[in-house]
GROMACS .gro file of C-alpha atoms in nm:
model
  116
    1MET     CA    1  -0.004   0.004  -0.015
    2GLY     CA    2   0.123   0.335  -0.056
    3GLN     CA    3  -0.016   0.713  -0.076
    4ILE     CA    4  -0.029   0.966  -0.353
    5SER     CA    5  -0.072   1.332  -0.239
    6LEU     CA    6  -0.144   1.648  -0.418
    7GLU     CA    7  -0.112   1.924  -0.161
    8GLY     CA    8  -0.190   2.294  -0.185
    9MET     CA    9  -0.386   2.286  -0.539
   10GLU     CA   10  -0.522   2.652  -0.553
   11PHE     CA   11  -0.820   2.749  -0.754
   12PHE     CA   12  -1.041   3.056  -0.792
   13ALA     CA   13  -1.405   2.922  -0.770
   14TYR     CA   14  -1.763   3.031  -0.707
   15HIS     CA   15  -1.872   2.802  -0.411
   16GLY     CA   16  -2.057   2.949  -0.114
   17TYR     CA   17  -2.373   2.929   0.094
   18TYR     CA   18  -2.458   3.288   0.014
   19ASP     CA   19  -2.546   3.410  -0.342
   20GLU     CA   20  -2.299   3.664  -0.334
   21GLU     CA   21  -2.022   3.432  -0.286
   22GLN     CA   22  -2.143   3.247  -0.606
   23LYS     CA   23  -2.106   3.570  -0.785
   24ILE     CA   24  -1.785   3.732  -0.674
   25GLY     CA   25  -1.588   3.408  -0.630
   26ASN     CA   26  -1.303   3.330  -0.385
   27LYS     CA   27  -0.972   3.159  -0.349
   28TYR     CA   28  -0.967   2.789  -0.241
   29SER     CA   29  -0.697   2.520  -0.182
   30ILE     CA   30  -0.749   2.130  -0.215
   31ASP     CA   31  -0.526   1.876  -0.060
   32LEU     CA   32  -0.588   1.530  -0.190
   33TYR     CA   33  -0.466   1.184  -0.031
   34ILE     CA   34  -0.514   0.869  -0.213
   35LYS     CA   35  -0.415   0.532  -0.067
   36THR     CA   36  -0.360   0.260  -0.337
   37ASP     CA   37  -0.126  -0.030  -0.414
   38LEU     CA   38   0.205   0.151  -0.547
   39SER     CA   39   0.397  -0.171  -0.576
   40SER     CA   40   0.366  -0.214  -0.956
   41ALA     CA   41   0.454   0.141  -1.039
   42ALA     CA   42   0.747   0.121  -0.785
   43GLU     CA   43   0.874  -0.189  -0.971
   44SER     CA   44   0.815  -0.099  -1.329
   45ASP     CA   45   0.891   0.275  -1.321
   46LYS     CA   46   0.593   0.308  -1.580
   47LEU     CA   47   0.323   0.570  -1.563
   48LYS     CA   48   0.068   0.317  -1.671
   49ASP     CA   49   0.091   0.131  -1.359
   50THR     CA   50   0.004   0.430  -1.131
   51ILE     CA   51  -0.241   0.712  -1.096
   52ASN     CA   52  -0.139   0.997  -1.336
   53TYR     CA   53  -0.094   1.333  -1.091
   54GLU     CA   54  -0.211   1.548  -1.385
   55ASP     CA   55  -0.534   1.322  -1.422
   56LEU     CA   56  -0.604   1.362  -1.065
   57TYR     CA   57  -0.549   1.754  -1.091
   58GLN     CA   58  -0.792   1.771  -1.368
   59LEU     CA   59  -1.071   1.556  -1.186
   60VAL     CA   60  -1.046   1.804  -0.897
   61LEU     CA   61  -1.037   2.115  -1.141
   62GLU     CA   62  -1.369   1.981  -1.288
   63VAL     CA   63  -1.544   1.967  -0.950
   64MET     CA   64  -1.412   2.311  -0.869
   65GLN     CA   65  -1.570   2.461  -1.195
   66THR     CA   66  -1.913   2.352  -1.072
   67LYS     CA   67  -2.080   2.586  -0.813
   68HIS     CA   68  -2.142   2.425  -0.459
   69ARG     CA   69  -2.299   2.571  -0.167
   70LEU     CA   70  -2.077   2.375   0.102
   71LEU     CA   71  -1.716   2.300   0.129
   72GLU     CA   72  -1.840   1.955   0.257
   73HIS     CA   73  -2.001   1.882  -0.073
   74VAL     CA   74  -1.703   1.998  -0.278
   75ALA     CA   75  -1.481   1.738  -0.070
   76HIS     CA   76  -1.760   1.474  -0.136
   77GLU     CA   77  -1.795   1.534  -0.507
   78VAL     CA   78  -1.389   1.496  -0.527
   79ILE     CA   79  -1.405   1.166  -0.346
   80GLN     CA   80  -1.686   1.039  -0.555
   81LYS     CA   81  -1.505   1.124  -0.869
   82VAL     CA   82  -1.183   0.954  -0.747
   83LYS     CA   83  -1.363   0.646  -0.632
   84GLU     CA   84  -1.565   0.636  -0.975
   85THR     CA   85  -1.260   0.690  -1.183
   86TYR     CA   86  -1.006   0.455  -1.011
   87SER     CA   87  -1.123   0.114  -0.882
   88ASN     CA   88  -0.797   0.032  -0.712
   89VAL     CA   89  -0.814   0.320  -0.468
   90LYS     CA   90  -0.864   0.208  -0.128
   91SER     CA   91  -0.925   0.540   0.053
   92VAL     CA   92  -0.947   0.897  -0.018
   93LYS     CA   93  -0.891   1.193   0.208
   94VAL     CA   94  -0.978   1.565   0.072
   95GLY     CA   95  -0.919   1.890   0.260
   96VAL     CA   96  -1.106   2.186   0.125
   97SER     CA   97  -0.997   2.538   0.239
   98LYS     CA   98  -1.179   2.874   0.157
   99PHE     CA   99  -0.962   3.173   0.198
  100ASN     CA  100  -1.104   3.483   0.384
  101PRO     CA  101  -1.457   3.313   0.463
  102PRO     CA  102  -1.727   3.563   0.520
  103ILE     CA  103  -1.776   3.500   0.899
  104GLY     CA  104  -1.780   3.882   1.014
  105GLY     CA  105  -1.444   3.892   1.137
  106ILE     CA  106  -1.075   3.804   1.057
  107CYS     CA  107  -1.025   3.447   0.962
  108GLU     CA  108  -0.747   3.328   0.723
  109ARG     CA  109  -0.945   3.033   0.597
  110ALA     CA  110  -1.218   2.780   0.680
  111ARG     CA  111  -1.132   2.423   0.604
  112VAL     CA  112  -1.310   2.084   0.595
  113VAL     CA  113  -1.153   1.731   0.589
  114ILE     CA  114  -1.351   1.435   0.469
  115SER     CA  115  -1.211   1.068   0.452
  116ARG     CA  116  -1.355   0.769   0.290
   0.00000   0.00000   0.00000
């Protein structure tokens, strides 16, 4: 078993509970952790034997381009897409951060983490 991680992926997207957030947009960060068997790729040194990082990024980008109300739903959608696309994935953990959330005070970011 091994882990593939893509950390600190940044996107400008239009998620948010409030309609205004979905109009003006905000900066988001995604951390993705996937547990899978990496032994074949480690032995072969061939991209076909692992999960391509570029493909994972594109999958996350697709989710980020669709408006969602909650960060929890964004994380859920990323997990669903990963599991639908890669049958060999044992578990997925996703952290979603929203920078400068509208909470009425100073807060660098709001973050949710979901694992499945």
